[in-house]
Amino acid sequence: MTSRTGQTSTLIRNARALDAHTGTYAEGASILITDDVIAEVGGSEVKALAESTVIDAGGRTVLPGLTDAHVHVTACTADLSAQAEWSPAYVAARAGHILRGMVQRGFTTVRDMGGADYGLAEAVGEGYLPGPRLLFGGEGNLSEGV
C-alpha cells in the first residue's frame, strides 16, 4: 500500500523464509518490505507499519529475488537479421513481454550486456513496463570473420 508520503510497505507473515547466507529456513517468519527493499526479517516481533499491506504466506516458502547476469531482452527471435528490419517500438514491446515473464519467474534483477539501453531500463524503473531491475551495458560487440 502507498502512504501519503509515497512510501509503500508490505508485511509478509507466517512465511518459511530462506536465509541465503546459512542455507537454512526460518519457520513462521515475518518480512517487512518498505519501498521495494527488505527492511526487516524476524518473527512475531516484526510489526506492520500503519499503511502496510499484510499478507499471510500460510507457511509457504519465501526466498530472495533471483538475478540473471546474462540476458538479451531485445533478442526477441533467433533470426537476428530479420529483427534488424523491425521497428524499434515493436522490439521494445516484445522486450516488455520478455521482461514481464522474467519477473513472474522470480528474477528481480537482470543484466543485459548486448541490446538493452537506458530507455528500456527507465521504462521498467518508472513502472511503464513490468519487469525486473534492468542493468545494461549497451550494444553487443561482434568480431568480424569469426
Tab-separated table of N, CA and C in Angstrom:
chain	number	residue	atom	x	y	z
A	1	MET	N	0.845	-1.171	0.000
A	1	MET	CA	0.000	0.000	0.000
A	1	MET	C	0.891	1.235	0.000
A	2	THR	N	0.473	2.305	-0.691
A	2	THR	CA	1.227	3.546	-0.742
A	2	THR	C	0.653	4.541	0.254
A	3	SER	N	1.528	5.138	1.070
A	3	SER	CA	1.086	6.123	2.052
A	3	SER	C	1.044	7.505	1.421
A	4	ARG	N	0.601	8.476	2.204
A	4	ARG	CA	0.563	9.853	1.703
A	4	ARG	C	1.959	10.363	1.374
A	5	THR	N	2.983	9.813	1.980
A	5	THR	CA	4.356	10.241	1.702
A	5	THR	C	4.919	9.548	0.468
A	6	GLY	N	4.154	8.649	-0.135
A	6	GLY	CA	4.615	7.914	-1.301
A	6	GLY	C	5.350	6.633	-0.953
A	7	GLN	N	5.543	6.366	0.332
A	7	GLN	CA	6.230	5.160	0.776
A	7	GLN	C	5.275	3.977	0.690
A	8	THR	N	5.782	2.857	0.229
A	8	THR	CA	4.985	1.643	0.182
A	8	THR	C	5.571	0.630	1.153
A	9	SER	N	4.696	-0.186	1.750
A	9	SER	CA	5.190	-1.227	2.646
A	9	SER	C	4.264	-2.430	2.590
A	10	THR	N	4.887	-3.582	2.738
A	10	THR	CA	4.176	-4.851	2.774
A	10	THR	C	4.783	-5.686	3.884
A	11	LEU	N	3.938	-6.324	4.672
A	11	LEU	CA	4.401	-7.255	5.695
A	11	LEU	C	3.908	-8.641	5.321
A	12	ILE	N	4.841	-9.558	5.162
A	12	ILE	CA	4.513	-10.962	4.898
A	12	ILE	C	4.683	-11.706	6.217
A	13	ARG	N	3.609	-12.324	6.701
A	13	ARG	CA	3.626	-13.067	7.966
A	13	ARG	C	3.505	-14.566	7.681
A	14	ASN	N	3.901	-15.361	8.678
A	14	ASN	CA	3.708	-16.805	8.619
A	14	ASN	C	4.376	-17.415	7.386
A	15	ALA	N	5.633	-17.007	7.136
A	15	ALA	CA	6.367	-17.493	5.970
A	15	ALA	C	7.453	-18.475	6.387
A	16	ARG	N	7.838	-19.292	5.483
A	16	ARG	CA	9.028	-20.135	5.624
A	16	ARG	C	10.088	-19.413	4.798
A	17	ALA	N	10.985	-18.699	5.471
A	17	ALA	CA	11.923	-17.808	4.791
A	17	ALA	C	13.297	-18.446	4.652
A	18	LEU	N	13.835	-18.397	3.457
A	18	LEU	CA	15.168	-18.910	3.193
A	18	LEU	C	16.204	-17.874	3.615
A	19	ASP	N	17.159	-18.297	4.430
A	19	ASP	CA	18.320	-17.472	4.756
A	19	ASP	C	19.422	-17.905	3.802
A	20	ALA	N	19.673	-17.093	2.786
A	20	ALA	CA	20.635	-17.462	1.748
A	20	ALA	C	22.062	-17.547	2.286
A	21	HIS	N	22.354	-16.905	3.399
A	21	HIS	CA	23.701	-16.950	3.973
A	21	HIS	C	23.984	-18.279	4.656
A	22	THR	N	22.990	-18.857	5.316
A	22	THR	CA	23.213	-20.101	6.056
A	22	THR	C	22.638	-21.323	5.350
A	23	GLY	N	21.757	-21.098	4.374
A	23	GLY	CA	21.120	-22.217	3.690
A	23	GLY	C	20.040	-22.879	4.515
A	24	THR	N	19.552	-22.194	5.523
A	24	THR	CA	18.506	-22.745	6.387
A	24	THR	C	17.211	-21.968	6.206
A	25	TYR	N	16.132	-22.558	6.715
A	25	TYR	CA	14.826	-21.927	6.646
A	25	TYR	C	14.376	-21.521	8.044
A	26	ALA	N	13.720	-20.372	8.133
A	26	ALA	CA	13.098	-19.925	9.382
A	26	ALA	C	11.600	-20.106	9.215
A	27	GLU	N	10.994	-20.898	10.084
A	27	GLU	CA	9.551	-21.123	10.041
A	27	GLU	C	8.842	-19.981	10.766
A	28	GLY	N	7.649	-19.627	10.339
A	28	GLY	CA	6.863	-18.590	10.992
A	28	GLY	C	7.483	-17.213	10.912
A	29	ALA	N	8.246	-16.956	9.862
A	29	ALA	CA	8.957	-15.682	9.724
A	29	ALA	C	8.024	-14.566	9.273
A	30	SER	N	8.428	-13.344	9.627
A	30	SER	CA	7.769	-12.128	9.156
A	30	SER	C	8.794	-11.312	8.388
A	31	ILE	N	8.376	-10.762	7.255
A	31	ILE	CA	9.269	-9.992	6.396
A	31	ILE	C	8.594	-8.658	6.102
A	32	LEU	N	9.245	-7.572	6.491
A	32	LEU	CA	8.732	-6.234	6.216
A	32	LEU	C	9.485	-5.661	5.023
A	33	ILE	N	8.729	-5.288	3.990
A	33	ILE	CA	9.296	-4.723	2.768
A	33	ILE	C	8.827	-3.279	2.686
A	34	THR	N	9.774	-2.351	2.613
A	34	THR	CA	9.453	-0.933	2.511
A	34	THR	C	10.098	-0.374	1.249
A	35	ASP	N	9.283	0.242	0.401
A	35	ASP	CA	9.776	0.800	-0.865
A	35	ASP	C	10.600	-0.210	-1.647
A	36	ASP	N	10.078	-1.423	-1.781
A	36	ASP	CA	10.696	-2.500	-2.564
A	36	ASP	C	12.027	-2.989	-2.004
A	37	VAL	N	12.315	-2.706	-0.742
A	37	VAL	CA	13.546	-3.161	-0.092
A	37	VAL	C	13.161	-3.923	1.169
A	38	ILE	N	13.791	-5.078	1.390
A	38	ILE	CA	13.538	-5.823	2.618
A	38	ILE	C	14.106	-5.012	3.768
A	39	ALA	N	13.234	-4.540	4.652
A	39	ALA	CA	13.637	-3.674	5.759
A	39	ALA	C	13.916	-4.467	7.028
A	40	GLU	N	13.178	-5.569	7.226
A	40	GLU	CA	13.342	-6.333	8.467
A	40	GLU	C	12.847	-7.754	8.258
A	41	VAL	N	13.556	-8.707	8.837
A	41	VAL	CA	13.157	-10.114	8.835
A	41	VAL	C	13.253	-10.612	10.265
A	42	GLY	N	12.253	-11.316	10.719
A	42	GLY	CA	12.260	-11.847	12.075
A	42	GLY	C	11.016	-12.674	12.313
A	43	GLY	N	10.579	-12.685	13.548
A	43	GLY	CA	9.381	-13.427	13.916
A	43	GLY	C	8.221	-12.491	14.172
A	44	SER	N	7.460	-12.797	15.210
A	44	SER	CA	6.264	-12.009	15.516
A	44	SER	C	6.594	-10.600	15.995
A	45	GLU	N	7.872	-10.350	16.358
A	45	GLU	CA	8.262	-9.009	16.798
A	45	GLU	C	8.282	-7.990	15.654
A	46	VAL	N	8.302	-8.457	14.405
A	46	VAL	CA	8.280	-7.549	13.264
A	46	VAL	C	6.855	-7.031	13.113
A	47	LYS	N	6.688	-5.729	13.197
A	47	LYS	CA	5.364	-5.111	13.176
A	47	LYS	C	5.103	-4.427	11.838
A	48	ALA	N	3.850	-4.452	11.441
A	48	ALA	CA	3.421	-3.750	10.235
A	48	ALA	C	3.445	-2.252	10.491
A	49	LEU	N	3.780	-1.497	9.462
A	49	LEU	CA	3.637	-0.051	9.531
A	49	LEU	C	2.152	0.272	9.386
A	50	ALA	N	1.756	1.464	9.748
A	50	ALA	CA	0.335	1.843	9.710
A	50	ALA	C	-0.273	1.624	8.336
A	51	GLU	N	0.510	1.853	7.287
A	51	GLU	CA	-0.021	1.761	5.932
A	51	GLU	C	0.314	0.443	5.232
A	52	SER	N	0.855	-0.524	5.961
A	52	SER	CA	1.300	-1.776	5.345
A	52	SER	C	0.149	-2.629	4.828
A	53	THR	N	0.389	-3.236	3.683
A	53	THR	CA	-0.439	-4.337	3.218
A	53	THR	C	0.101	-5.576	3.924
A	54	VAL	N	-0.760	-6.373	4.541
A	54	VAL	CA	-0.323	-7.561	5.273
A	54	VAL	C	-0.756	-8.798	4.500
A	55	ILE	N	0.197	-9.693	4.274
A	55	ILE	CA	-0.042	-10.927	3.533
A	55	ILE	C	0.276	-12.103	4.449
A	56	ASP	N	-0.647	-13.050	4.564
A	56	ASP	CA	-0.393	-14.290	5.299
A	56	ASP	C	0.123	-15.314	4.293
A	57	ALA	N	1.392	-15.697	4.425
A	57	ALA	CA	2.003	-16.635	3.482
A	57	ALA	C	1.521	-18.064	3.695
A	58	GLY	N	0.839	-18.326	4.815
A	58	GLY	CA	0.308	-19.657	5.054
A	58	GLY	C	1.384	-20.724	5.141
A	59	GLY	N	2.575	-20.345	5.625
A	59	GLY	CA	3.657	-21.307	5.765
A	59	GLY	C	4.423	-21.591	4.485
A	60	ARG	N	4.064	-20.905	3.397
A	60	ARG	CA	4.752	-21.129	2.133
A	60	ARG	C	6.161	-20.523	2.167
A	61	THR	N	7.039	-21.028	1.295
A	61	THR	CA	8.432	-20.593	1.263
A	61	THR	C	8.577	-19.270	0.533
A	62	VAL	N	9.344	-18.378	1.145
A	62	VAL	CA	9.688	-17.095	0.544
A	62	VAL	C	11.209	-17.075	0.421
A	63	LEU	N	11.721	-16.722	-0.747
A	63	LEU	CA	13.158	-16.655	-0.923
A	63	LEU	C	13.529	-15.341	-1.583
A	64	PRO	N	14.804	-14.964	-1.508
A	64	PRO	CA	15.215	-13.698	-2.129
A	64	PRO	C	15.002	-13.740	-3.639
A	65	GLY	N	14.895	-12.564	-4.233
A	65	GLY	CA	14.758	-12.474	-5.681
A	65	GLY	C	15.980	-13.035	-6.386
A	66	LEU	N	15.777	-13.559	-7.572
A	66	LEU	CA	16.849	-14.146	-8.359
A	66	LEU	C	17.482	-13.094	-9.261
A	67	THR	N	18.754	-13.291	-9.607
A	67	THR	CA	19.474	-12.415	-10.527
A	67	THR	C	19.981	-13.252	-11.682
A	68	ASP	N	19.783	-12.758	-12.897
A	68	ASP	CA	20.342	-13.402	-14.089
A	68	ASP	C	21.325	-12.409	-14.695
A	69	ALA	N	22.588	-12.780	-14.736
A	69	ALA	CA	23.640	-11.865	-15.174
A	69	ALA	C	23.949	-11.965	-16.659
A	70	HIS	N	23.180	-12.748	-17.415
A	70	HIS	CA	23.427	-12.847	-18.860
A	70	HIS	C	22.098	-13.034	-19.586
A	71	VAL	N	21.498	-11.928	-19.949
A	71	VAL	CA	20.252	-11.964	-20.722
A	71	VAL	C	20.386	-11.061	-21.937
A	72	HIS	N	19.497	-11.267	-22.885
A	72	HIS	CA	19.395	-10.400	-24.060
A	72	HIS	C	17.907	-10.138	-24.268
A	73	VAL	N	17.383	-9.144	-23.578
A	73	VAL	CA	15.935	-8.924	-23.585
A	73	VAL	C	15.423	-8.389	-24.916
A	74	THR	N	16.302	-7.828	-25.733
A	74	THR	CA	15.844	-7.346	-27.036
A	74	THR	C	16.070	-8.360	-28.149
A	75	ALA	N	16.623	-9.523	-27.836
A	75	ALA	CA	16.775	-10.586	-28.825
A	75	ALA	C	15.488	-11.406	-28.817
A	76	CYS	N	14.508	-10.912	-29.536
A	76	CYS	CA	13.150	-11.467	-29.487
A	76	CYS	C	12.966	-12.667	-30.401
A	77	THR	N	13.938	-12.941	-31.226
A	77	THR	CA	13.864	-14.045	-32.166
A	77	THR	C	15.275	-14.558	-32.421
A	78	ALA	N	15.375	-15.798	-32.858
A	78	ALA	CA	16.682	-16.349	-33.223
A	78	ALA	C	17.153	-15.785	-34.562
A	79	ASP	N	16.245	-15.237	-35.336
A	79	ASP	CA	16.587	-14.664	-36.642
A	79	ASP	C	16.920	-13.181	-36.466
A	80	LEU	N	18.130	-12.905	-35.994
A	80	LEU	CA	18.521	-11.525	-35.698
A	80	LEU	C	18.609	-10.658	-36.947
A	81	SER	N	18.899	-11.255	-38.104
A	81	SER	CA	18.941	-10.445	-39.328
A	81	SER	C	17.542	-9.950	-39.686
A	82	ALA	N	16.519	-10.759	-39.464
A	82	ALA	CA	15.141	-10.303	-39.698
A	82	ALA	C	14.748	-9.250	-38.669
A	83	GLN	N	15.181	-9.441	-37.431
A	83	GLN	CA	14.835	-8.491	-36.377
A	83	GLN	C	15.432	-7.117	-36.651
A	84	ALA	N	16.547	-7.058	-37.363
A	84	ALA	CA	17.177	-5.780	-37.690
A	84	ALA	C	16.252	-4.899	-38.531
A	85	GLU	N	15.283	-5.500	-39.175
A	85	GLU	CA	14.329	-4.754	-40.012
A	85	GLU	C	13.091	-4.299	-39.228
A	86	TRP	N	12.948	-4.760	-38.003
A	86	TRP	CA	11.772	-4.434	-37.201
A	86	TRP	C	11.838	-3.005	-36.680
A	87	SER	N	10.702	-2.447	-36.418
A	87	SER	CA	10.607	-1.135	-35.782
A	87	SER	C	11.160	-1.214	-34.362
A	88	PRO	N	11.932	-0.204	-33.923
A	88	PRO	CA	12.411	-0.196	-32.530
A	88	PRO	C	11.263	-0.252	-31.515
A	89	ALA	N	10.130	0.347	-31.837
A	89	ALA	CA	8.978	0.299	-30.928
A	89	ALA	C	8.454	-1.131	-30.805
A	90	TYR	N	8.440	-1.870	-31.915
A	90	TYR	CA	7.992	-3.256	-31.884
A	90	TYR	C	8.959	-4.120	-31.064
A	91	VAL	N	10.262	-3.890	-31.219
A	91	VAL	CA	11.264	-4.626	-30.441
A	91	VAL	C	11.081	-4.323	-28.956
A	92	ALA	N	10.835	-3.048	-28.612
A	92	ALA	CA	10.625	-2.679	-27.205
A	92	ALA	C	9.386	-3.364	-26.638
A	93	ALA	N	8.315	-3.439	-27.428
A	93	ALA	CA	7.101	-4.112	-26.967
A	93	ALA	C	7.370	-5.594	-26.730
A	94	ARG	N	8.093	-6.224	-27.638
A	94	ARG	CA	8.433	-7.642	-27.461
A	94	ARG	C	9.358	-7.826	-26.263
A	95	ALA	N	10.303	-6.901	-26.059
A	95	ALA	CA	11.190	-6.964	-24.899
A	95	ALA	C	10.379	-6.830	-23.614
A	96	GLY	N	9.339	-5.996	-23.626
A	96	GLY	CA	8.472	-5.864	-22.460
A	96	GLY	C	7.831	-7.186	-22.085
A	97	HIS	N	7.424	-7.941	-23.082
A	97	HIS	CA	6.835	-9.267	-22.836
A	97	HIS	C	7.873	-10.194	-22.192
A	98	ILE	N	9.104	-10.162	-22.690
A	98	ILE	CA	10.180	-10.985	-22.139
A	98	ILE	C	10.467	-10.587	-20.693
A	99	LEU	N	10.538	-9.284	-20.429
A	99	LEU	CA	10.813	-8.786	-19.076
A	99	LEU	C	9.715	-9.183	-18.091
A	100	ARG	N	8.457	-9.085	-18.510
A	100	ARG	CA	7.346	-9.474	-17.643
A	100	ARG	C	7.466	-10.951	-17.263
A	101	GLY	N	7.806	-11.786	-18.213
A	101	GLY	CA	7.991	-13.211	-17.926
A	101	GLY	C	9.118	-13.463	-16.942
A	102	MET	N	10.186	-12.675	-17.058
A	102	MET	CA	11.317	-12.827	-16.139
A	102	MET	C	10.907	-12.527	-14.705
A	103	VAL	N	10.212	-11.423	-14.488
A	103	VAL	CA	9.826	-11.064	-13.118
A	103	VAL	C	8.789	-12.052	-12.578
A	104	GLN	N	7.945	-12.588	-13.438
A	104	GLN	CA	6.964	-13.575	-12.992
A	104	GLN	C	7.626	-14.880	-12.584
A	105	ARG	N	8.823	-15.150	-13.109
A	105	ARG	CA	9.572	-16.353	-12.728
A	105	ARG	C	10.473	-16.113	-11.523
A	106	GLY	N	10.439	-14.901	-10.930
A	106	GLY	CA	11.188	-14.638	-9.709
A	106	GLY	C	12.484	-13.867	-9.881
A	107	PHE	N	12.798	-13.441	-11.092
A	107	PHE	CA	14.007	-12.652	-11.301
A	107	PHE	C	13.709	-11.199	-10.966
A	108	THR	N	14.458	-10.647	-10.018
A	108	THR	CA	14.248	-9.258	-9.614
A	108	THR	C	15.315	-8.331	-10.186
A	109	THR	N	16.406	-8.897	-10.709
A	109	THR	CA	17.458	-8.129	-11.370
A	109	THR	C	17.993	-8.947	-12.532
A	110	VAL	N	18.178	-8.302	-13.683
A	110	VAL	CA	18.821	-8.943	-14.828
A	110	VAL	C	19.855	-7.983	-15.412
A	111	ARG	N	20.896	-8.567	-16.010
A	111	ARG	CA	21.941	-7.769	-16.653
A	111	ARG	C	21.984	-8.128	-18.124
A	112	ASP	N	21.783	-7.122	-18.961
A	112	ASP	CA	21.801	-7.286	-20.412
A	112	ASP	C	23.039	-6.584	-20.951
A	113	MET	N	23.961	-7.347	-21.482
A	113	MET	CA	25.215	-6.772	-21.982
A	113	MET	C	25.227	-6.679	-23.502
A	114	GLY	N	24.078	-6.682	-24.118
A	114	GLY	CA	24.085	-6.586	-25.579
A	114	GLY	C	22.714	-6.338	-26.149
A	115	GLY	N	22.220	-5.117	-26.050
A	115	GLY	CA	20.953	-4.795	-26.690
A	115	GLY	C	20.104	-3.804	-25.932
A	116	ALA	N	19.847	-4.053	-24.673
A	116	ALA	CA	19.004	-3.137	-23.900
A	116	ALA	C	19.725	-1.809	-23.714
A	117	ASP	N	18.952	-0.744	-23.569
A	117	ASP	CA	19.551	0.567	-23.370
A	117	ASP	C	18.867	1.303	-22.234
A	118	TYR	N	19.281	2.546	-22.022
A	118	TYR	CA	18.749	3.314	-20.895
A	118	TYR	C	17.250	3.536	-21.012
A	119	GLY	N	16.718	3.647	-22.208
A	119	GLY	CA	15.281	3.868	-22.375
A	119	GLY	C	14.463	2.698	-21.863
A	120	LEU	N	14.894	1.500	-22.168
A	120	LEU	CA	14.191	0.307	-21.698
A	120	LEU	C	14.332	0.184	-20.180
A	121	ALA	N	15.530	0.441	-19.672
A	121	ALA	CA	15.744	0.382	-18.219
A	121	ALA	C	14.896	1.433	-17.503
A	122	GLU	N	14.796	2.634	-18.065
A	122	GLU	CA	13.970	3.694	-17.468
A	122	GLU	C	12.493	3.309	-17.490
A	123	ALA	N	12.035	2.732	-18.592
A	123	ALA	CA	10.628	2.336	-18.702
A	123	ALA	C	10.265	1.305	-17.637
A	124	VAL	N	11.170	0.371	-17.372
A	124	VAL	CA	10.936	-0.613	-16.313
A	124	VAL	C	11.006	0.073	-14.950
A	125	GLY	N	12.039	0.875	-14.752
A	125	GLY	CA	12.228	1.547	-13.469
A	125	GLY	C	11.089	2.473	-13.085
A	126	GLU	N	10.470	3.107	-14.076
A	126	GLU	CA	9.360	4.022	-13.818
A	126	GLU	C	8.002	3.319	-13.818
A	127	GLY	N	7.997	2.008	-14.050
A	127	GLY	CA	6.754	1.247	-13.984
A	127	GLY	C	5.946	1.213	-15.261
A	128	TYR	N	6.486	1.704	-16.371
A	128	TYR	CA	5.752	1.643	-17.635
A	128	TYR	C	5.744	0.247	-18.228
A	129	LEU	N	6.798	-0.536	-17.925
A	129	LEU	CA	6.856	-1.935	-18.320
A	129	LEU	C	7.106	-2.764	-17.063
A	130	PRO	N	6.337	-3.821	-16.848
A	130	PRO	CA	6.626	-4.685	-15.700
A	130	PRO	C	7.877	-5.498	-15.994
A	131	GLY	N	8.733	-5.604	-15.013
A	131	GLY	CA	9.936	-6.393	-15.208
A	131	GLY	C	10.888	-6.218	-14.056
A	132	PRO	N	11.972	-6.996	-14.071
A	132	PRO	CA	12.988	-6.883	-13.036
A	132	PRO	C	13.845	-5.636	-13.267
A	133	ARG	N	14.601	-5.243	-12.238
A	133	ARG	CA	15.554	-4.156	-12.423
A	133	ARG	C	16.475	-4.557	-13.567
A	134	LEU	N	16.676	-3.650	-14.511
A	134	LEU	CA	17.433	-3.946	-15.722
A	134	LEU	C	18.741	-3.164	-15.723
A	135	LEU	N	19.841	-3.895	-15.640
A	135	LEU	CA	21.171	-3.310	-15.778
A	135	LEU	C	21.604	-3.555	-17.218
A	136	PHE	N	22.198	-2.568	-17.853
A	136	PHE	CA	22.525	-2.724	-19.268
A	136	PHE	C	23.934	-2.229	-19.548
A	137	GLY	N	24.516	-2.758	-20.606
A	137	GLY	CA	25.864	-2.364	-20.998
A	137	GLY	C	25.932	-1.815	-22.402
A	138	GLY	N	24.788	-1.600	-23.026
A	138	GLY	CA	24.790	-1.058	-24.388
A	138	GLY	C	24.752	-2.155	-25.431
A	139	GLU	N	25.137	-1.791	-26.628
A	139	GLU	CA	25.084	-2.732	-27.728
A	139	GLU	C	26.212	-3.750	-27.634
A	140	GLY	N	25.929	-4.941	-28.115
A	140	GLY	CA	26.936	-6.002	-28.100
A	140	GLY	C	28.018	-5.782	-29.142
A	141	ASN	N	29.151	-6.366	-28.893
A	141	ASN	CA	30.272	-6.299	-29.842
A	141	ASN	C	30.411	-7.642	-30.526
A	142	LEU	N	30.578	-7.595	-31.834
A	142	LEU	CA	30.789	-8.818	-32.605
A	142	LEU	C	32.116	-8.700	-33.337
A	143	SER	N	32.872	-9.755	-33.363
A	143	SER	CA	34.123	-9.780	-34.107
A	143	SER	C	33.835	-10.211	-35.537
A	144	GLU	N	34.443	-9.533	-36.508
A	144	GLU	CA	34.249	-9.923	-37.894
A	144	GLU	C	35.151	-11.105	-38.220
A	145	GLY	N	34.682	-11.946	-39.101
A	145	GLY	CA	35.483	-13.070	-39.564
A	145	GLY	C	35.519	-14.244	-38.639
A	146	VAL	N	34.667	-14.228	-37.610
A	146	VAL	CA	34.657	-15.351	-36.683
A	146	VAL	C	33.576	-16.316	-37.072
